[in-house]
C-alpha positions as protocol buffer text, in pm:
chain_id: "A"
residue {
  index: 1
  type: MET
  ca { x: -2740 y: 18344 z: -5110 }
}
residue {
  index: 2
  type: ASN
  ca { x: -2954 y: 18150 z: -4861 }
}
residue {
  index: 3
  type: LEU
  ca { x: -2754 y: 17840 z: -4763 }
}
residue {
  index: 4
  type: LEU
  ca { x: -2891 y: 17540 z: -4570 }
}
residue {
  index: 5
  type: VAL
  ca { x: -2659 y: 17280 z: -4422 }
}
residue {
  index: 6
  type: VAL
  ca { x: -2800 y: 16938 z: -4329 }
}
residue {
  index: 7
  type: ALA
  ca { x: -2560 y: 16813 z: -4063 }
}
residue {
  index: 8
  type: ASP
  ca { x: -2510 y: 16669 z: -3719 }
}
residue {
  index: 9
  type: PRO
  ca { x: -2623 y: 16884 z: -3424 }
}
residue {
  index: 10
  type: LEU
  ca { x: -2446 y: 17220 z: -3430 }
}
residue {
  index: 11
  type: GLU
  ca { x: -2359 y: 17182 z: -3063 }
}
residue {
  index: 12
  type: ALA
  ca { x: -2145 y: 16876 z: -3151 }
}
residue {
  index: 13
  type: PHE
  ca { x: -1919 y: 17064 z: -3394 }
}
residue {
  index: 14
  type: ASN
  ca { x: -1550 y: 17100 z: -3305 }
}
residue {
  index: 15
  type: PRO
  ca { x: -1493 y: 17472 z: -3377 }
}
residue {
  index: 16
  type: LYS
  ca { x: -1116 y: 17424 z: -3405 }
}
residue {
  index: 17
  type: LYS
  ca { x: -1127 y: 17192 z: -3706 }
}
residue {
  index: 18
  type: ASP
  ca { x: -1478 y: 17147 z: -3844 }
}
residue {
  index: 19
  type: SER
  ca { x: -1490 y: 17181 z: -4223 }
}
residue {
  index: 20
  type: THR
  ca { x: -1865 y: 17247 z: -4230 }
}
residue {
  index: 21
  type: LEU
  ca { x: -1814 y: 17537 z: -3991 }
}
residue {
  index: 22
  type: ALA
  ca { x: -1538 y: 17668 z: -4220 }
}
residue {
  index: 23
  type: MET
  ca { x: -1792 y: 17666 z: -4506 }
}
residue {
  index: 24
  type: LEU
  ca { x: -2052 y: 17849 z: -4296 }
}
residue {
  index: 25
  type: ARG
  ca { x: -1800 y: 18106 z: -4177 }
}
residue {
  index: 26
  type: GLU
  ca { x: -1691 y: 18183 z: -4534 }
}
residue {
  index: 27
  type: ALA
  ca { x: -2053 y: 18199 z: -4655 }
}
residue {
  index: 28
  type: GLN
  ca { x: -2139 y: 18448 z: -4384 }
}
residue {
  index: 29
  type: ARG
  ca { x: -1828 y: 18652 z: -4464 }
}
residue {
  index: 30
  type: ARG
  ca { x: -1964 y: 18685 z: -4818 }
}
residue {
  index: 31
  type: GLY
  ca { x: -2297 y: 18814 z: -4689 }
}
residue {
  index: 32
  type: ASP
  ca { x: -2490 y: 18487 z: -4726 }
}
residue {
  index: 33
  type: ALA
  ca { x: -2761 y: 18383 z: -4480 }
}
residue {
  index: 34
  type: VAL
  ca { x: -2668 y: 18052 z: -4314 }
}
residue {
  index: 35
  type: TRP
  ca { x: -2918 y: 17796 z: -4190 }
}
residue {
  index: 36
  type: ALA
  ca { x: -2887 y: 17446 z: -4048 }
}
residue {
  index: 37
  type: CYS
  ca { x: -3101 y: 17142 z: -3982 }
}
residue {
  index: 38
  type: GLU
  ca { x: -3048 y: 16776 z: -3898 }
}
residue {
  index: 39
  type: PRO
  ca { x: -3156 y: 16481 z: -4113 }
}
residue {
  index: 40
  type: ARG
  ca { x: -3423 y: 16397 z: -3853 }
}
residue {
  index: 41
  type: HIS
  ca { x: -3591 y: 16729 z: -3929 }
}
residue {
  index: 42
  type: LEU
  ca { x: -3656 y: 16644 z: -4296 }
}
residue {
  index: 43
  type: HIS
  ca { x: -4014 y: 16550 z: -4376 }
}
residue {
  index: 44
  type: TRP
  ca { x: -4264 y: 16530 z: -4661 }
}
residue {
  index: 45
  type: ALA
  ca { x: -4642 y: 16495 z: -4664 }
}
residue {
  index: 46
  type: GLY
  ca { x: -4870 y: 16446 z: -4964 }
}
residue {
  index: 47
  type: GLY
  ca { x: -5075 y: 16202 z: -5163 }
}
residue {
  index: 48
  type: ALA
  ca { x: -5440 y: 16178 z: -5267 }
}
residue {
  index: 49
  type: GLY
  ca { x: -5663 y: 16338 z: -5009 }
}
residue {
  index: 50
  type: ALA
  ca { x: -5374 y: 16470 z: -4799 }
}
residue {
  index: 51
  type: ALA
  ca { x: -5417 y: 16809 z: -4636 }
}
residue {
  index: 52
  type: GLN
  ca { x: -5062 y: 16902 z: -4738 }
}
residue {
  index: 53
  type: ALA
  ca { x: -4903 y: 16824 z: -5074 }
}
residue {
  index: 54
  type: GLY
  ca { x: -4531 y: 16854 z: -5033 }
}
residue {
  index: 55
  type: PRO
  ca { x: -4270 y: 16992 z: -5070 }
}
residue {
  index: 56
  type: VAL
  ca { x: -3989 y: 16847 z: -4856 }
}
residue {
  index: 57
  type: ARG
  ca { x: -3960 y: 17070 z: -4552 }
}
residue {
  index: 58
  type: ALA
  ca { x: -3745 y: 17092 z: -4240 }
}
residue {
  index: 59
  type: LEU
  ca { x: -3731 y: 17278 z: -3913 }
}
residue {
  index: 60
  type: CYS
  ca { x: -3437 y: 17508 z: -3987 }
}
residue {
  index: 61
  type: ARG
  ca { x: -3219 y: 17715 z: -3757 }
}
residue {
  index: 62
  type: HIS
  ca { x: -3112 y: 18055 z: -3889 }
}
residue {
  index: 63
  type: ILE
  ca { x: -2778 y: 18120 z: -3721 }
}
residue {
  index: 64
  type: GLN
  ca { x: -2500 y: 18374 z: -3696 }
}
residue {
  index: 65
  type: VAL
  ca { x: -2145 y: 18242 z: -3683 }
}
residue {
  index: 66
  type: LEU
  ca { x: -1945 y: 18405 z: -3406 }
}
residue {
  index: 67
  type: ASP
  ca { x: -1573 y: 18468 z: -3372 }
}
residue {
  index: 68
  type: ALA
  ca { x: -1558 y: 18284 z: -3041 }
}
residue {
  index: 69
  type: ALA
  ca { x: -1485 y: 17912 z: -3015 }
}
residue {
  index: 70
  type: LYS
  ca { x: -1759 y: 17851 z: -2757 }
}
residue {
  index: 71
  type: PRO
  ca { x: -2030 y: 17926 z: -2830 }
}
residue {
  index: 72
  type: TRP
  ca { x: -1942 y: 17943 z: -3198 }
}
residue {
  index: 73
  type: PHE
  ca { x: -2291 y: 18045 z: -3310 }
}
residue {
  index: 74
  type: SER
  ca { x: -2602 y: 18227 z: -3196 }
}
residue {
  index: 75
  type: GLU
  ca { x: -2950 y: 18134 z: -3309 }
}
residue {
  index: 76
  type: ILE
  ca { x: -3157 y: 18404 z: -3479 }
}
residue {
  index: 77
  type: GLU
  ca { x: -3475 y: 18203 z: -3529 }
}
residue {
  index: 78
  type: GLN
  ca { x: -3619 y: 17858 z: -3594 }
}
residue {
  index: 79
  type: VAL
  ca { x: -3857 y: 17831 z: -3889 }
}
residue {
  index: 80
  type: GLU
  ca { x: -4005 y: 17544 z: -4086 }
}
residue {
  index: 81
  type: ARG
  ca { x: -3908 y: 17598 z: -4448 }
}
residue {
  index: 82
  type: ALA
  ca { x: -3924 y: 17417 z: -4780 }
}
residue {
  index: 83
  type: LEU
  ca { x: -3585 y: 17307 z: -4904 }
}
residue {
  index: 84
  type: HIS
  ca { x: -3647 y: 17454 z: -5248 }
}
residue {
  index: 85
  type: ASP
  ca { x: -3663 y: 17800 z: -5085 }
}
residue {
  index: 86
  type: PHE
  ca { x: -3286 y: 17789 z: -5034 }
}
residue {
  index: 87
  type: ASP
  ca { x: -3031 y: 17872 z: -5303 }
}
residue {
  index: 88
  type: ALA
  ca { x: -2823 y: 17569 z: -5203 }
}
residue {
  index: 89
  type: VAL
  ca { x: -2860 y: 17274 z: -4966 }
}
residue {
  index: 90
  type: LEU
  ca { x: -2541 y: 17107 z: -4843 }
}
residue {
  index: 91
  type: MET
  ca { x: -2569 y: 16748 z: -4722 }
}
residue {
  index: 92
  type: ARG
  ca { x: -2293 y: 16736 z: -4460 }
}
residue {
  index: 93
  type: LYS
  ca { x: -2409 y: 16461 z: -4225 }
}
residue {
  index: 94
  type: ASP
  ca { x: -2108 y: 16263 z: -4105 }
}
residue {
  index: 95
  type: PRO
  ca { x: -2091 y: 15886 z: -4158 }
}
residue {
  index: 96
  type: PRO
  ca { x: -2192 y: 15617 z: -4088 }
}
residue {
  index: 97
  type: PHE
  ca { x: -2399 y: 15573 z: -4401 }
}
residue {
  index: 98
  type: ASP
  ca { x: -2676 y: 15389 z: -4216 }
}
residue {
  index: 99
  type: SER
  ca { x: -3043 y: 15339 z: -4299 }
}
residue {
  index: 100
  type: GLU
  ca { x: -3138 y: 15687 z: -4176 }
}
residue {
  index: 101
  type: PHE
  ca { x: -2869 y: 15846 z: -4395 }
}
residue {
  index: 102
  type: PHE
  ca { x: -3005 y: 15640 z: -4685 }
}
residue {
  index: 103
  type: TYR
  ca { x: -3362 y: 15758 z: -4622 }
}
residue {
  index: 104
  type: ALA
  ca { x: -3242 y: 16118 z: -4594 }
}
residue {
  index: 105
  type: THR
  ca { x: -3088 y: 16097 z: -4941 }
}
residue {
  index: 106
  type: HIS
  ca { x: -3426 y: 15991 z: -5079 }
}
residue {
  index: 107
  type: LEU
  ca { x: -3599 y: 16288 z: -4916 }
}
residue {
  index: 108
  type: LEU
  ca { x: -3327 y: 16514 z: -5052 }
}
residue {
  index: 109
  type: GLU
  ca { x: -3372 y: 16365 z: -5398 }
}
residue {
  index: 110
  type: GLN
  ca { x: -3746 y: 16440 z: -5373 }
}
residue {
  index: 111
  type: ALA
  ca { x: -3650 y: 16797 z: -5280 }
}
residue {
  index: 112
  type: GLU
  ca { x: -3439 y: 16809 z: -5597 }
}
residue {
  index: 113
  type: ARG
  ca { x: -3744 y: 16710 z: -5803 }
}
residue {
  index: 114
  type: GLU
  ca { x: -3924 y: 17001 z: -5639 }
}
residue {
  index: 115
  type: GLY
  ca { x: -3650 y: 17244 z: -5743 }
}
residue {
  index: 116
  type: ALA
  ca { x: -3395 y: 17231 z: -5459 }
}
residue {
  index: 117
  type: ARG
  ca { x: -3023 y: 17244 z: -5540 }
}
residue {
  index: 118
  type: VAL
  ca { x: -2853 y: 16976 z: -5326 }
}
residue {
  index: 119
  type: PHE
  ca { x: -2478 y: 16919 z: -5294 }
}
residue {
  index: 120
  type: ASN
  ca { x: -2345 y: 16653 z: -5304 }
}
residue {
  index: 121
  type: ALA
  ca { x: -2624 y: 16511 z: -5518 }
}
residue {
  index: 122
  type: PRO
  ca { x: -2825 y: 16256 z: -5316 }
}
residue {
  index: 123
  type: ARG
  ca { x: -2816 y: 15989 z: -5586 }
}
residue {
  index: 124
  type: ALA
  ca { x: -2439 y: 16029 z: -5618 }
}
residue {
  index: 125
  type: LEU
  ca { x: -2403 y: 15983 z: -5242 }
}
residue {
  index: 126
  type: ARG
  ca { x: -2584 y: 15651 z: -5269 }
}
residue {
  index: 127
  type: ASP
  ca { x: -2394 y: 15543 z: -5581 }
}
residue {
  index: 128
  type: HIS
  ca { x: -2046 y: 15598 z: -5435 }
}
residue {
  index: 129
  type: PRO
  ca { x: -1991 y: 15394 z: -5119 }
}
residue {
  index: 130
  type: GLU
  ca { x: -1664 y: 15523 z: -4985 }
}
residue {
  index: 131
  type: LYS
  ca { x: -1472 y: 15195 z: -4975 }
}
residue {
  index: 132
  type: LEU
  ca { x: -1614 y: 15041 z: -5294 }
}
residue {
  index: 133
  type: ALA
  ca { x: -1611 y: 15346 z: -5525 }
}
residue {
  index: 134
  type: ILE
  ca { x: -1239 y: 15292 z: -5590 }
}
residue {
  index: 135
  type: LEU
  ca { x: -1315 y: 14974 z: -5787 }
}
residue {
  index: 136
  type: GLU
  ca { x: -1407 y: 15189 z: -6087 }
}
residue {
  index: 137
  type: TRP
  ca { x: -1040 y: 15294 z: -6115 }
}
residue {
  index: 138
  type: PRO
  ca { x: -842 y: 14969 z: -6068 }
}
residue {
  index: 139
  type: GLN
  ca { x: -533 y: 15117 z: -6235 }
}
residue {
  index: 140
  type: PHE
  ca { x: -478 y: 15341 z: -5931 }
}
residue {
  index: 141
  type: ILE
  ca { x: -552 y: 15107 z: -5640 }
}
residue {
  index: 142
  type: PRO
  ca { x: -340 y: 14846 z: -5458 }
}
residue {
  index: 143
  type: ALA
  ca { x: -412 y: 14474 z: -5492 }
}
residue {
  index: 144
  type: THR
  ca { x: -762 y: 14447 z: -5350 }
}
residue {
  index: 145
  type: LEU
  ca { x: -1020 y: 14179 z: -5271 }
}
residue {
  index: 146
  type: VAL
  ca { x: -1382 y: 14238 z: -5172 }
}
residue {
  index: 147
  type: SER
  ca { x: -1538 y: 13919 z: -5042 }
}
residue {
  index: 148
  type: ARG
  ca { x: -1694 y: 13742 z: -4747 }
}
residue {
  index: 149
  type: ASP
  ca { x: -1558 y: 13402 z: -4848 }
}
residue {
  index: 150
  type: MET
  ca { x: -1304 y: 13280 z: -4593 }
}
residue {
  index: 151
  type: ALA
  ca { x: -1109 y: 13069 z: -4841 }
}
residue {
  index: 152
  type: GLN
  ca { x: -1071 y: 13363 z: -5082 }
}
residue {
  index: 153
  type: LEU
  ca { x: -961 y: 13596 z: -4802 }
}
residue {
  index: 154
  type: ARG
  ca { x: -710 y: 13343 z: -4668 }
}
residue {
  index: 155
  type: ALA
  ca { x: -571 y: 13289 z: -5019 }
}
residue {
  index: 156
  type: PHE
  ca { x: -532 y: 13667 z: -5063 }
}
residue {
  index: 157
  type: ALA
  ca { x: -343 y: 13687 z: -4733 }
}
residue {
  index: 158
  type: ALA
  ca { x: -117 y: 13398 z: -4838 }
}
residue {
  index: 159
  type: GLU
  ca { x: -47 y: 13559 z: -5176 }
}
residue {
  index: 160
  type: HIS
  ca { x: 47 y: 13903 z: -5046 }
}
residue {
  index: 161
  type: GLY
  ca { x: 185 y: 13822 z: -4701 }
}
residue {
  index: 162
  type: ASP
  ca { x: 119 y: 14167 z: -4550 }
}
residue {
  index: 163
  type: ILE
  ca { x: -237 y: 14293 z: -4584 }
}
residue {
  index: 164
  type: ILE
  ca { x: -492 y: 14534 z: -4442 }
}
residue {
  index: 165
  type: VAL
  ca { x: -850 y: 14417 z: -4382 }
}
residue {
  index: 166
  type: LYS
  ca { x: -1138 y: 14652 z: -4305 }
}
residue {
  index: 167
  type: PRO
  ca { x: -1518 y: 14668 z: -4289 }
}
residue {
  index: 168
  type: LEU
  ca { x: -1696 y: 14831 z: -4583 }
}
residue {
  index: 169
  type: ASP
  ca { x: -1899 y: 15061 z: -4358 }
}
residue {
  index: 170
  type: GLY
  ca { x: -1626 y: 15179 z: -4121 }
}
residue {
  index: 171
  type: MET
  ca { x: -1502 y: 15534 z: -4063 }
}
residue {
  index: 172
  type: GLY
  ca { x: -1216 y: 15701 z: -3882 }
}
residue {
  index: 173
  type: GLY
  ca { x: -998 y: 15391 z: -3898 }
}
residue {
  index: 174
  type: ALA
  ca { x: -1242 y: 15179 z: -3695 }
}
residue {
  index: 175
  type: GLY
  ca { x: -1215 y: 14805 z: -3750 }
}
residue {
  index: 176
  type: ILE
  ca { x: -896 y: 14817 z: -3960 }
}
residue {
  index: 177
  type: PHE
  ca { x: -644 y: 14538 z: -3899 }
}
residue {
  index: 178
  type: ARG
  ca { x: -298 y: 14467 z: -4037 }
}
residue {
  index: 179
  type: LEU
  ca { x: -221 y: 14097 z: -4083 }
}
residue {
  index: 180
  type: ARG
  ca { x: 135 y: 13980 z: -4155 }
}
residue {
  index: 181
  type: ALA
  ca { x: 267 y: 13639 z: -4248 }
}
residue {
  index: 182
  type: GLY
  ca { x: 526 y: 13498 z: -4013 }
}
residue {
  index: 183
  type: ALA
  ca { x: 851 y: 13312 z: -4073 }
}
residue {
  index: 184
  type: GLY
  ca { x: 834 y: 13077 z: -4368 }
}
residue {
  index: 185
  type: GLY
  ca { x: 511 y: 13235 z: -4487 }
}
residue {
  index: 186
  type: SER
  ca { x: 300 y: 13104 z: -4200 }
}
residue {
  index: 187
  type: PRO
  ca { x: -27 y: 13298 z: -4165 }
}
residue {
  index: 188
  type: ASP
  ca { x: -69 y: 13569 z: -3905 }
}
residue {
  index: 189
  type: VAL
  ca { x: -173 y: 13405 z: -3579 }
}
residue {
  index: 190
  type: ASN
  ca { x: -477 y: 13633 z: -3565 }
}
residue {
  index: 191
  type: LEU
  ca { x: -585 y: 13577 z: -3927 }
}
residue {
  index: 192
  type: GLY
  ca { x: -871 y: 13341 z: -3846 }
}
residue {
  index: 193
  type: VAL
  ca { x: -1026 y: 13536 z: -3560 }
}
residue {
  index: 194
  type: VAL
  ca { x: -998 y: 13869 z: -3742 }
}
residue {
  index: 195
  type: LEU
  ca { x: -1164 y: 13735 z: -4057 }
}
residue {
  index: 196
  type: GLU
  ca { x: -1433 y: 13560 z: -3855 }
}
residue {
  index: 197
  type: THR
  ca { x: -1505 y: 13880 z: -3661 }
}
residue {
  index: 198
  type: LEU
  ca { x: -1506 y: 14121 z: -3955 }
}
residue {
  index: 199
  type: THR
  ca { x: -1713 y: 13896 z: -4180 }
}
residue {
  index: 200
  type: ASP
  ca { x: -1939 y: 13775 z: -3899 }
}
residue {
  index: 201
  type: TRP
  ca { x: -1853 y: 13419 z: -3999 }
}
residue {
  index: 202
  type: GLY
  ca { x: -1901 y: 13481 z: -4369 }
}
residue {
  index: 203
  type: ARG
  ca { x: -2222 y: 13685 z: -4346 }
}
residue {
  index: 204
  type: ARG
  ca { x: -2068 y: 14025 z: -4422 }
}
residue {
  index: 205
  type: SER
  ca { x: -1838 y: 14133 z: -4706 }
}
residue {
  index: 206
  type: ILE
  ca { x: -1514 y: 14310 z: -4622 }
}
residue {
  index: 207
  type: MET
  ca { x: -1218 y: 14458 z: -4809 }
}
residue {
  index: 208
  type: ALA
  ca { x: -864 y: 14324 z: -4806 }
}
residue {
  index: 209
  type: GLN
  ca { x: -575 y: 14521 z: -4958 }
}
residue {
  index: 210
  type: ARG
  ca { x: -203 y: 14469 z: -4993 }
}
residue {
  index: 211
  type: PHE
  ca { x: -29 y: 14669 z: -4720 }
}
residue {
  index: 212
  type: ILE
  ca { x: 136 y: 14985 z: -4855 }
}
residue {
  index: 213
  type: PRO
  ca { x: 458 y: 15064 z: -4663 }
}
residue {
  index: 214
  type: GLU
  ca { x: 437 y: 15431 z: -4764 }
}
residue {
  index: 215
  type: ILE
  ca { x: 170 y: 15471 z: -4496 }
}
residue {
  index: 216
  type: ALA
  ca { x: 467 y: 15570 z: -4276 }
}
residue {
  index: 217
  type: GLN
  ca { x: 476 y: 15897 z: -4474 }
}
residue {
  index: 218
  type: GLY
  ca { x: 103 y: 15946 z: -4433 }
}
residue {
  index: 219
  type: ASP
  ca { x: -243 y: 15865 z: -4563 }
}
residue {
  index: 220
  type: LYS
  ca { x: -297 y: 16168 z: -4787 }
}
residue {
  index: 221
  type: ARG
  ca { x: -636 y: 16336 z: -4809 }
}
residue {
  index: 222
  type: VAL
  ca { x: -668 y: 16509 z: -5145 }
}
residue {
  index: 223
  type: LEU
  ca { x: -973 y: 16734 z: -5181 }
}
residue {
  index: 224
  type: ILE
  ca { x: -1140 y: 16767 z: -5520 }
}
residue {
  index: 225
  type: ILE
  ca { x: -1372 y: 17066 z: -5560 }
}
residue {
  index: 226
  type: GLY
  ca { x: -1577 y: 17110 z: -5875 }
}
residue {
  index: 227
  type: GLY
  ca { x: -1369 y: 16844 z: -6045 }
}
residue {
  index: 228
  type: GLU
  ca { x: -1033 y: 17012 z: -5969 }
}
residue {
  index: 229
  type: PRO
  ca { x: -789 y: 16891 z: -5701 }
}
residue {
  index: 230
  type: VAL
  ca { x: -691 y: 17140 z: -5431 }
}
residue {
  index: 231
  type: PRO
  ca { x: -312 y: 17197 z: -5465 }
}
residue {
  index: 232
  type: PHE
  ca { x: -235 y: 17078 z: -5110 }
}
residue {
  index: 233
  type: ALA
  ca { x: -308 y: 16747 z: -4938 }
}
residue {
  index: 234
  type: LEU
  ca { x: -321 y: 16665 z: -4570 }
}
residue {
  index: 235
  type: ALA
  ca { x: -96 y: 16370 z: -4492 }
}
residue {
  index: 236
  type: ARG
  ca { x: -234 y: 16185 z: -4185 }
}
residue {
  index: 237
  type: ILE
  ca { x: 81 y: 16028 z: -4040 }
}
residue {
  index: 238
  type: PRO
  ca { x: 50 y: 15728 z: -3804 }
}
residue {
  index: 239
  type: GLN
  ca { x: 188 y: 15780 z: -3455 }
}
residue {
  index: 240
  type: HIS
  ca { x: 323 y: 15557 z: -3177 }
}
residue {
  index: 241
  type: GLY
  ca { x: 348 y: 15230 z: -3370 }
}
residue {
  index: 242
  type: GLU
  ca { x: 6 y: 15262 z: -3535 }
}
residue {
  index: 243
  type: THR
  ca { x: -56 y: 15151 z: -3893 }
}
residue {
  index: 244
  type: ARG
  ca { x: -357 y: 15384 z: -3925 }
}
residue {
  index: 245
  type: GLY
  ca { x: -310 y: 15746 z: -4017 }
}
residue {
  index: 246
  type: ASN
  ca { x: -669 y: 15857 z: -3953 }
}
residue {
  index: 247
  type: LEU
  ca { x: -688 y: 16170 z: -3738 }
}
residue {
  index: 248
  type: ALA
  ca { x: -957 y: 15996 z: -3531 }
}
residue {
  index: 249
  type: ALA
  ca { x: -701 y: 15721 z: -3459 }
}
residue {
  index: 250
  type: GLY
  ca { x: -437 y: 15969 z: -3343 }
}
residue {
  index: 251
  type: GLY
  ca { x: -270 y: 16045 z: -3675 }
}
residue {
  index: 252
  type: LEU
  ca { x: -71 y: 16369 z: -3715 }
}
residue {
  index: 253
  type: GLY
  ca { x: -201 y: 16592 z: -3994 }
}
residue {
  index: 254
  type: VAL
  ca { x: 71 y: 16756 z: -4204 }
}
residue {
  index: 255
  type: ALA
  ca { x: -25 y: 16963 z: -4508 }
}
residue {
  index: 256
  type: GLN
  ca { x: 195 y: 16929 z: -4816 }
}
residue {
  index: 257
  type: PRO
  ca { x: 185 y: 17011 z: -5188 }
}
residue {
  index: 258
  type: LEU
  ca { x: 38 y: 16746 z: -5413 }
}
residue {
  index: 259
  type: THR
  ca { x: 288 y: 16512 z: -5571 }
}
residue {
  index: 260
  type: ALA
  ca { x: 273 y: 16454 z: -5946 }
}
residue {
  index: 261
  type: SER
  ca { x: 102 y: 16121 z: -5876 }
}
residue {
  index: 262
  type: ASP
  ca { x: -153 y: 16277 z: -5638 }
}
residue {
  index: 263
  type: ARG
  ca { x: -242 y: 16535 z: -5899 }
}
residue {
  index: 264
  type: ALA
  ca { x: -267 y: 16280 z: -6178 }
}
residue {
  index: 265
  type: ILE
  ca { x: -511 y: 16067 z: -5977 }
}
residue {
  index: 266
  type: GLY
  ca { x: -717 y: 16371 z: -5878 }
}
residue {
  index: 267
  type: GLU
  ca { x: -734 y: 16499 z: -6234 }
}
residue {
  index: 268
  type: ALA
  ca { x: -830 y: 16154 z: -6364 }
}
residue {
  index: 269
  type: LEU
  ca { x: -1121 y: 16114 z: -6121 }
}
residue {
  index: 270
  type: GLY
  ca { x: -1231 y: 16473 z: -6075 }
}
residue {
  index: 271
  type: PRO
  ca { x: -1426 y: 16549 z: -6395 }
}
residue {
  index: 272
  type: THR
  ca { x: -1615 y: 16219 z: -6384 }
}
residue {
  index: 273
  type: LEU
  ca { x: -1716 y: 16263 z: -6019 }
}
residue {
  index: 274
  type: ALA
  ca { x: -1814 y: 16626 z: -6071 }
}
residue {
  index: 275
  type: ALA
  ca { x: -2033 y: 16534 z: -6369 }
}
residue {
  index: 276
  type: ARG
  ca { x: -2222 y: 16295 z: -6140 }
}
residue {
  index: 277
  type: GLY
  ca { x: -2309 y: 16573 z: -5897 }
}
residue {
  index: 278
  type: LEU
  ca { x: -2021 y: 16537 z: -5651 }
}
residue {
  index: 279
  type: LEU
  ca { x: -1912 y: 16896 z: -5592 }
}
residue {
  index: 280
  type: LEU
  ca { x: -1678 y: 16800 z: -5308 }
}
residue {
  index: 281
  type: VAL
  ca { x: -1483 y: 16475 z: -5283 }
}
residue {
  index: 282
  type: GLY
  ca { x: -1199 y: 16366 z: -5056 }
}
residue {
  index: 283
  type: ILE
  ca { x: -981 y: 16093 z: -5202 }
}
residue {
  index: 284
  type: ASP
  ca { x: -728 y: 15906 z: -4989 }
}
residue {
  index: 285
  type: ILE
  ca { x: -389 y: 15816 z: -5134 }
}
residue {
  index: 286
  type: ILE
  ca { x: -108 y: 15616 z: -4973 }
}
residue {
  index: 287
  type: GLY
  ca { x: 216 y: 15640 z: -5166 }
}
residue {
  index: 288
  type: GLU
  ca { x: 90 y: 15636 z: -5523 }
}
residue {
  index: 289
  type: ARG
  ca { x: -220 y: 15423 z: -5461 }
}
residue {
  index: 290
  type: LEU
  ca { x: -581 y: 15532 z: -5426 }
}
residue {
  index: 291
  type: THR
  ca { x: -747 y: 15370 z: -5121 }
}
residue {
  index: 292
  type: GLU
  ca { x: -1081 y: 15550 z: -5068 }
}
residue {
  index: 293
  type: ILE
  ca { x: -1319 y: 15801 z: -5228 }
}
residue {
  index: 294
  type: ASN
  ca { x: -1501 y: 15998 z: -4958 }
}
residue {
  index: 295
  type: VAL
  ca { x: -1821 y: 16174 z: -5063 }
}
residue {
  index: 296
  type: THR
  ca { x: -2040 y: 16211 z: -4753 }
}
residue {
  index: 297
  type: SER
  ca { x: -1872 y: 16494 z: -4561 }
}
residue {
  index: 298
  type: PRO
  ca { x: -1507 y: 16528 z: -4664 }
}
residue {
  index: 299
  type: THR
  ca { x: -1299 y: 16720 z: -4415 }
}
residue {
  index: 300
  type: CYS
  ca { x: -947 y: 16868 z: -4363 }
}
residue {
  index: 301
  type: PHE
  ca { x: -1039 y: 17222 z: -4479 }
}
residue {
  index: 302
  type: VAL
  ca { x: -913 y: 17387 z: -4162 }
}
residue {
  index: 303
  type: GLU
  ca { x: -584 y: 17200 z: -4132 }
}
residue {
  index: 304
  type: ILE
  ca { x: -485 y: 17267 z: -4494 }
}
residue {
  index: 305
  type: THR
  ca { x: -579 y: 17635 z: -4471 }
}
residue {
  index: 306
  type: GLN
  ca { x: -400 y: 17692 z: -4140 }
}
residue {
  index: 307
  type: GLN
  ca { x: -78 y: 17525 z: -4252 }
}
residue {
  index: 308
  type: THR
  ca { x: -54 y: 17652 z: -4611 }
}
residue {
  index: 309
  type: GLY
  ca { x: -261 y: 17970 z: -4631 }
}
residue {
  index: 310
  type: PHE
  ca { x: -464 y: 17822 z: -4917 }
}
residue {
  index: 311
  type: ASP
  ca { x: -828 y: 17906 z: -4837 }
}
residue {
  index: 312
  type: VAL
  ca { x: -1011 y: 17581 z: -4906 }
}
residue {
  index: 313
  type: ALA
  ca { x: -1348 y: 17713 z: -4787 }
}
residue {
  index: 314
  type: ALA
  ca { x: -1322 y: 18008 z: -5026 }
}
residue {
  index: 315
  type: ARG
  ca { x: -1247 y: 17771 z: -5314 }
}
residue {
  index: 316
  type: PHE
  ca { x: -1548 y: 17562 z: -5216 }
}
residue {
  index: 317
  type: LEU
  ca { x: -1786 y: 17860 z: -5192 }
}
residue {
  index: 318
  type: ASP
  ca { x: -1667 y: 17981 z: -5534 }
}
residue {
  index: 319
  type: ALA
  ca { x: -1755 y: 17643 z: -5681 }
}
residue {
  index: 320
  type: LEU
  ca { x: -2089 y: 17631 z: -5496 }
}
residue {
  index: 321
  type: GLN
  ca { x: -2194 y: 17976 z: -5612 }
}
residue {
  index: 322
  type: ALA
  ca { x: -2101 y: 17889 z: -5968 }
}
residue {
  index: 323
  type: GLN
  ca { x: -2350 y: 17598 z: -5961 }
}
residue {
  index: 324
  type: SER
  ca { x: -2629 y: 17749 z: -5748 }
}
């Protein structure tokens, strides 16, 4: 199989924990040829009178994955190739989902029309914003409000007393605040300034959720591959007084078997998401509540595999080959 990964610069990968690298390493172990490009390399030319009429192409790097940590790869060649020449194209660009990510999904969707096999499906990436996708399954989520209206957000805080507020386009725990009512139900002293800052004085929608005390036991990342949950989750446990479990915010990653509730949520969402073209999804669960659905470049492959022996990358490549 010829495999192309659309990702951040290879030189920026962290060889100790990068899930995309784990995919490439497993693909190479199976005898597949591995290639990489960045979203900025995608291009298309065509139209009436144009000298070139498609398809979507990119300057691609054919690489060999090495056993060493640094450098972790060697470059065999750089060649401009059409995306439909590959057996599978993996969109693994990390968030944020900004305008350039959005444009890249449209180029990738054009490549699909030309015969390319793209995972996760570009349209599905656009249709499942990682904070808002949970609204489709309200039975699994904590009390939640999405709004930019100050009065509504203040009323939500007064009703629940202890809440989390966060931007809709954040990643890695950035911009997340915990707001707690004081004695007698008085609002958090920082409520006003936090809401003003996150909403940009009512110009930007945010999410507010009831605080889930079980965060102390970890924010669990459950991977769903081909519609089936991986049997182990990575609990990201807050450290040093933090309320955020994100690894980027200093959380400690501890792999553990799925609970009955974790599995039930994964099995409820998995088939629907897979049918929409989402081969790999990372859902976040705190306690028994779903808090996010991550579709851009879900991670935690390496940590789960190292701590449990369950080869997540092998499971993913099995699912990829079955659909390519």
